[in-house]
Amino acid sequence: MSLRQRLLLLFSLTVAAAVAAVSWTVLLRIRQVFEQRDQDETALFVSQFQREFQHRSADVASAIDRIASQERVRNMAFELVQSGDTAPFLNEAQTLAQDARLDFLEIVGPDGGIVSSAQWPARFGYQEPASKATTQTPFLKREELPDGSTALGLFSVQAIHGSEPAVKLVGGVRMDQGFLADIPAAPGMQVGLYSEAQAEQAGTGNASGFDAKNFVGPDGAVPSGIKYAGLIEKARRSGHQESGVLHLTSQRDESVAATAIPLKSSAGGVLAVLTVAISRNALVAEQKQIRGIAYGVAGGGILLAIIFSLWIAARVSRPVEELARAAEEVASGRWDARVPVRGSDEVSVLAESFNHMTEQLETQRESLVQSERVAAWRELARRLAHELKNPLFPLQLTVENLARARQLPPAEFDEVFNESTHTLSMEIGNLKKIIGRFSDFSKMPKPELERVDAKDLVARVRNLYAAGSEDGPRVDVVTELEDAPMPMMVDPELLHRALSNLVLNAKDAMPDGGTVRIAARNRESKVEIRVSDTGQGLTPEECERLFTPYYTTKQHGTGLGLAIVQSVVADHAGTISVESREGQGATFVITLPRADA
Amino acid sequence: MFRRLAISFVISVAAMNAMARTRPHYGGTLHVEIAGDAWERPAGVARRLVYDGLTQFDTNGTLRPALALTWEQDNNFHRWQFRLRPGVRFHDGSPMTSAAIVSSLTASCSANCPWDTVKAVGPLVIFSNDSPMTNLPALLASDQFLIALTANGDGRSPASAVGTGPFQVTGFNNGVLALAANETCWSGRAFADGIEIRVHRAVRDQWLDLSLGRADVVEVPAEQLRLAQQQHLSVIQSPPIVLLALQLGESGMLANVKARGAIAAAVDRGALYNVIFQKQGEVTASLLPQKMSGYSFLFSTERDLNRAHQLRGGLATGAITMSAEGDGAMQLAAQRIALNLHEAGFNVQMAAAGTQHADLVLRQFLIAGSDCGAAMERILWDAGLPASVADKTSEDLYKRELSILDNHRIVPLLDLPRGYAIGARLRDVHLRADGSPDLSSASLEDVR
């Protein structure tokens, strides 16, 4: 990843993180504020409900009490007790309930049997357990109706005044949507009352499944009532107030913060659940707005970050990149690479320093090259002087000897003359050989390429040197050749000469005898030829200078052999290197391109 | 002397007035109020004022001629021949012919007639059936087979009800059916010039109108007879001629006779009698009342919930629908029976009033006439269980009834009377054998 991209990423992340942190904090705070508001409104509604409940309770109790004190009712109770005949009063409860505007009313005899029932006239004679309530406090009860349904009601029990034994009235009003409609609700608040149609199974606390028809609000069925099922069930089971967020539709802004409050009978069982739901529309809208702003700010910030990073890149990263490119060029050998210097900051100082450094390097390289050239010339002159001096000295002695021999008798002069001319011819031959080598080195011939297998080359060299010389130490020449073909496009003569040179050097490195090993193998797209000896080896310094022309470790040598080998190998687009440790012999490794199949 | 003459004069005038009050007068309009419809079956109050049957029951329950003068059976009751009364005309003036009779009878029981064929032959109407029609004449006296004109002279249906009865329809406005006396009625002109029948009037309002003089005849349901008497209304009531019974289907769960038996055993007649119907009529478990058959007491009326559970046993429970004909006490009685059945483990759901094809239907059946076999046959016919009851002896009738009731398709509960309250100005009102008021012989006292 480039510096510019890193900078861009860093700036963008910084901006985004900052915006996200701020947005999250603001959203959290807003949610807390709204939740508190919802709780307050819910608590207010619940207290209103409780007040209304108490008012209704008082109303019911007073209505029942008024009925119980009516002259007509007292007379009825008296007749009932006296005669024991309930038949004449079958329809009394209906009339009384209508007059008192009660939804439920039953007249219950001293034995607890229903004398007359307004809500279920046919139930006369059956027992009414509620009549046995000892408290006069109104209570919630679920009342069964003739159509099989049940209704939740607020009931009160009152003995008819003056009746002994007591004839009781059990009456009440429905707790239904009309009851809810009387309770003022805040705008956006949805209240509902859920009462189960079927009575709970005795003792198990298990009720029938949620039925949306039994969940009503002030205006009828609560919209999306089924969504409240889980919360209502939770409140029903726990018997405590439960709260939660409900998503009425797939739209998030149609979610509500709902609270379910269980309404219990005098025995403690949950008869109904009151729900208060406050729309989260405002909260969601606020959150949306804040998110929108956050996204906008983040987007703008990222845009700014891009612009800023581009500017920074122009100021900082480009010079650095230029520096990096120039350094690569220098590394690859182009020492004349320069970087433009802009401004006067640290980066421009760095650029100036780089330019100065490359200038120095170039100057020093030129000096070094010149020095090396001078050194090479000096070495060449030294070697040449040394090589030439050797044969010239005997030449001089022979000529001087010959001049002195002129004084000798003809027979002795002839002997000296013959011996001298022989010596002169030999040394002139040496001179010619030396000059020939120098000449060869100076003008290496251009390779004439042929397709040759490395095995053949190596075999030719082995055959040439395997026999060894009759006198001198024994040197074995062994080969290790790969079976697979090792084709190369080379000049076989030049390469033979190069290999011969290496073998000869190897022999020279083993004055006490040893083994010269010539190995050849395929290495991917190359052919590798290794020439190893078991001599004394070379020091690292010797390895470094080995291929320098006129450098030699032999007492007698031109120092051109390895330079010629290197030149031949380089002409074939190959490489040569040496691996050696002092006392462990040396290995020359030639790598040549493999010819295509 | 003068004093004696004055006293004698006063006494004479008083006597004359008294004599004048005992004689009915023609004229005036009777005001009748009912809770239901004037034409509803059975025994809608207008039906027998406008229509006549081939036969009729008198107040003693004896079968008498009406539009037919004589009748005779043939081929062991497989064939009946009724000779029509001559000179009878419909209200529109058209003569009553045997063809018109046949047309009316055919229309009255289009799908399920107690005869296979009925045809008109001159002044005769002839009925034929593959099964013996032992009690056909009594059956023809029922409300279902009253004769109405089905097509007038140009072949079209009459605009209003047209019969041969003592009154004819003159109009229906604002819930009041107006009838006018048939001047040429074969049974004689009624005393009143007209009758106005106000329909769908609540009983309480009817009584109020009666007390205010706005009504002359109002209904007194059986369960309110005691109350009416307590309120000193002038009540006329029939013997217990209405059989309140539970009619059971035989589909679904009720296809099992044990299930039906369990239902029969679970019903608490006592609660119905003592409370709902205010001890009016009689508790019964037989089709015919004790006074008529003499063996009704042999059928136990006690509730046996244990037996009901035993009979129900492990039968699969499904919802049973129940309806009741009528409203008020009938609906209340049906709800009470549903509660009884619930205790026996049945799941009964109340259907709307008048629902057809409910599994259980609480109905009222008229016990007409004094002939037990005819009455039983009539009840069975109305219950959709047609059967010819030719048994005549008590023992045979008992065995017959026992076999019918053991099938538990019909469960008798109560015998109830019918009652009406009459106004002060109305005279000579009595109830027919079917409990409906015979207003053709009624007169108004304040008419001169």
CSV table of N, CA, C and O in Angstrom, one decimal, chain A residues 85-91 95 115 120-126 146-147, chain B residues 204 226 230 271-272 274-276 278-279 303 332 335-336 339-340 343 350:
chain,number,residue,atom,x,y,z
A,85,ASP,N,-89.5,-19.5,47.2
A,85,ASP,CA,-89.9,-19.7,45.8
A,85,ASP,C,-89.1,-18.6,45.0
A,85,ASP,O,-89.4,-17.4,45.1
A,86,THR,N,-88.2,-19.0,44.1
A,86,THR,CA,-87.4,-18.1,43.3
A,86,THR,C,-88.0,-17.8,42.0
A,86,THR,O,-87.6,-16.8,41.3
A,87,ALA,N,-89.1,-18.5,41.6
A,87,ALA,CA,-89.6,-18.4,40.3
A,87,ALA,C,-90.1,-17.0,40.0
A,87,ALA,O,-89.8,-16.5,38.9
A,88,PRO,N,-90.8,-16.3,40.9
A,88,PRO,CA,-91.3,-15.0,40.5
A,88,PRO,C,-90.2,-14.0,40.2
A,88,PRO,O,-90.5,-12.9,39.7
A,89,PHE,N,-89.0,-14.2,40.6
A,89,PHE,CA,-88.0,-13.2,40.5
A,89,PHE,C,-87.0,-13.5,39.4
A,89,PHE,O,-85.9,-12.9,39.4
A,90,LEU,N,-87.4,-14.4,38.5
A,90,LEU,CA,-86.5,-14.8,37.5
A,90,LEU,C,-85.9,-13.7,36.7
A,90,LEU,O,-84.7,-13.6,36.3
A,91,ASN,N,-86.8,-12.7,36.4
A,91,ASN,CA,-86.3,-11.6,35.5
A,91,ASN,C,-86.0,-10.3,36.3
A,91,ASN,O,-85.8,-9.3,35.7
A,95,THR,N,-84.1,-6.4,35.0
A,95,THR,CA,-84.7,-5.1,35.2
A,95,THR,C,-83.8,-4.2,36.1
A,95,THR,O,-83.6,-3.0,35.8
A,115,VAL,N,-80.6,-16.7,41.9
A,115,VAL,CA,-82.1,-16.6,41.8
A,115,VAL,C,-82.4,-16.0,40.5
A,115,VAL,O,-83.3,-16.4,39.8
A,120,TRP,N,-77.0,-13.9,32.3
A,120,TRP,CA,-77.2,-15.3,31.9
A,120,TRP,C,-78.5,-15.8,32.6
A,120,TRP,O,-78.4,-16.6,33.6
A,121,PRO,N,-79.6,-15.4,32.1
A,121,PRO,CA,-80.9,-15.7,32.9
A,121,PRO,C,-81.1,-17.2,33.1
A,121,PRO,O,-81.7,-17.6,34.1
A,122,ALA,N,-80.6,-18.0,32.2
A,122,ALA,CA,-80.8,-19.5,32.4
A,122,ALA,C,-80.0,-20.1,33.5
A,122,ALA,O,-80.2,-21.3,33.8
A,123,ARG,N,-79.1,-19.3,34.1
A,123,ARG,CA,-78.2,-19.9,35.1
A,123,ARG,C,-78.9,-19.9,36.5
A,123,ARG,O,-78.2,-20.1,37.5
A,124,PHE,N,-80.1,-19.6,36.6
A,124,PHE,CA,-80.8,-19.7,37.9
A,124,PHE,C,-80.6,-21.1,38.5
A,124,PHE,O,-80.5,-22.1,37.8
A,125,GLY,N,-80.4,-21.1,39.8
A,125,GLY,CA,-80.2,-22.3,40.5
A,125,GLY,C,-78.8,-22.7,40.7
A,125,GLY,O,-78.4,-23.5,41.6
A,126,TYR,N,-77.9,-22.3,39.8
A,126,TYR,CA,-76.5,-22.6,39.9
A,126,TYR,C,-75.8,-21.8,40.9
A,126,TYR,O,-76.2,-20.7,41.2
A,146,PRO,N,-73.6,-16.7,28.0
A,146,PRO,CA,-74.4,-17.8,27.3
A,146,PRO,C,-73.7,-18.2,26.0
A,146,PRO,O,-73.9,-19.4,25.6
A,147,ASP,N,-73.1,-17.3,25.3
A,147,ASP,CA,-72.6,-17.7,24.0
A,147,ASP,C,-71.3,-18.4,24.1
A,147,ASP,O,-70.6,-18.6,23.1
B,204,ARG,N,-95.4,-6.6,27.1
B,204,ARG,CA,-95.6,-5.6,28.1
B,204,ARG,C,-96.4,-4.4,27.5
B,204,ARG,O,-97.3,-3.9,28.2
B,226,ARG,N,-99.4,-16.4,35.4
B,226,ARG,CA,-99.6,-16.1,36.9
B,226,ARG,C,-99.5,-14.6,37.1
B,226,ARG,O,-100.2,-14.0,37.9
B,230,GLN,N,-102.1,-12.0,38.6
B,230,GLN,CA,-101.7,-11.2,39.8
B,230,GLN,C,-102.1,-9.7,39.4
B,230,GLN,O,-102.4,-8.9,40.3
B,271,ALA,N,-86.7,-27.5,36.5
B,271,ALA,CA,-86.3,-26.1,36.5
B,271,ALA,C,-87.1,-25.3,35.4
B,271,ALA,O,-87.5,-24.2,35.6
B,272,LEU,N,-87.4,-26.0,34.3
B,272,LEU,CA,-88.2,-25.4,33.2
B,272,LEU,C,-89.6,-25.1,33.7
B,272,LEU,O,-90.1,-24.0,33.5
B,274,ASN,N,-90.8,-25.1,37.0
B,274,ASN,CA,-90.9,-24.3,38.2
B,274,ASN,C,-90.5,-22.8,38.0
B,274,ASN,O,-91.1,-21.9,38.7
B,275,VAL,N,-89.5,-22.6,37.2
B,275,VAL,CA,-89.0,-21.2,37.2
B,275,VAL,C,-89.3,-20.5,35.9
B,275,VAL,O,-89.9,-19.5,35.9
B,276,ILE,N,-88.9,-21.2,34.8
B,276,ILE,CA,-89.1,-20.5,33.5
B,276,ILE,C,-90.6,-20.3,33.1
B,276,ILE,O,-91.0,-19.2,32.8
B,278,GLN,N,-93.0,-20.8,35.2
B,278,GLN,CA,-93.7,-20.3,36.4
B,278,GLN,C,-94.9,-21.3,36.8
B,278,GLN,O,-96.0,-20.9,37.2
B,279,LYS,N,-94.5,-22.6,36.8
B,279,LYS,CA,-95.5,-23.6,37.2
B,279,LYS,C,-96.8,-23.6,36.4
B,279,LYS,O,-97.8,-24.0,37.0
B,303,ARG,N,-84.9,-36.1,36.2
B,303,ARG,CA,-83.6,-35.9,35.5
B,303,ARG,C,-82.7,-37.0,36.1
B,303,ARG,O,-82.6,-37.3,37.3
B,332,LEU,N,-84.9,-18.8,26.6
B,332,LEU,CA,-84.4,-19.0,28.0
B,332,LEU,C,-84.4,-20.5,28.3
B,332,LEU,O,-83.4,-21.0,28.9
B,335,GLN,N,-81.5,-22.2,26.5
B,335,GLN,CA,-80.3,-21.9,27.2
B,335,GLN,C,-80.1,-22.8,28.5
B,335,GLN,O,-79.1,-23.2,28.8
B,336,ARG,N,-81.3,-22.9,29.1
B,336,ARG,CA,-81.2,-23.7,30.3
B,336,ARG,C,-80.9,-25.2,30.0
B,336,ARG,O,-80.1,-25.9,30.6
B,339,LEU,N,-77.4,-25.6,29.3
B,339,LEU,CA,-76.6,-25.8,30.6
B,339,LEU,C,-76.7,-27.2,31.1
B,339,LEU,O,-75.7,-27.7,31.6
B,340,ASN,N,-77.9,-27.7,31.1
B,340,ASN,CA,-78.1,-29.1,31.6
B,340,ASN,C,-77.2,-30.1,30.8
B,340,ASN,O,-76.6,-30.9,31.4
B,343,GLU,N,-73.6,-30.0,31.7
B,343,GLU,CA,-73.2,-30.8,32.9
B,343,GLU,C,-73.1,-32.2,32.5
B,343,GLU,O,-72.4,-33.0,33.2
B,350,MET,N,-75.4,-22.3,21.2
B,350,MET,CA,-76.7,-21.8,20.8
B,350,MET,C,-76.6,-21.2,19.4
B,350,MET,O,-75.7,-20.3,19.2
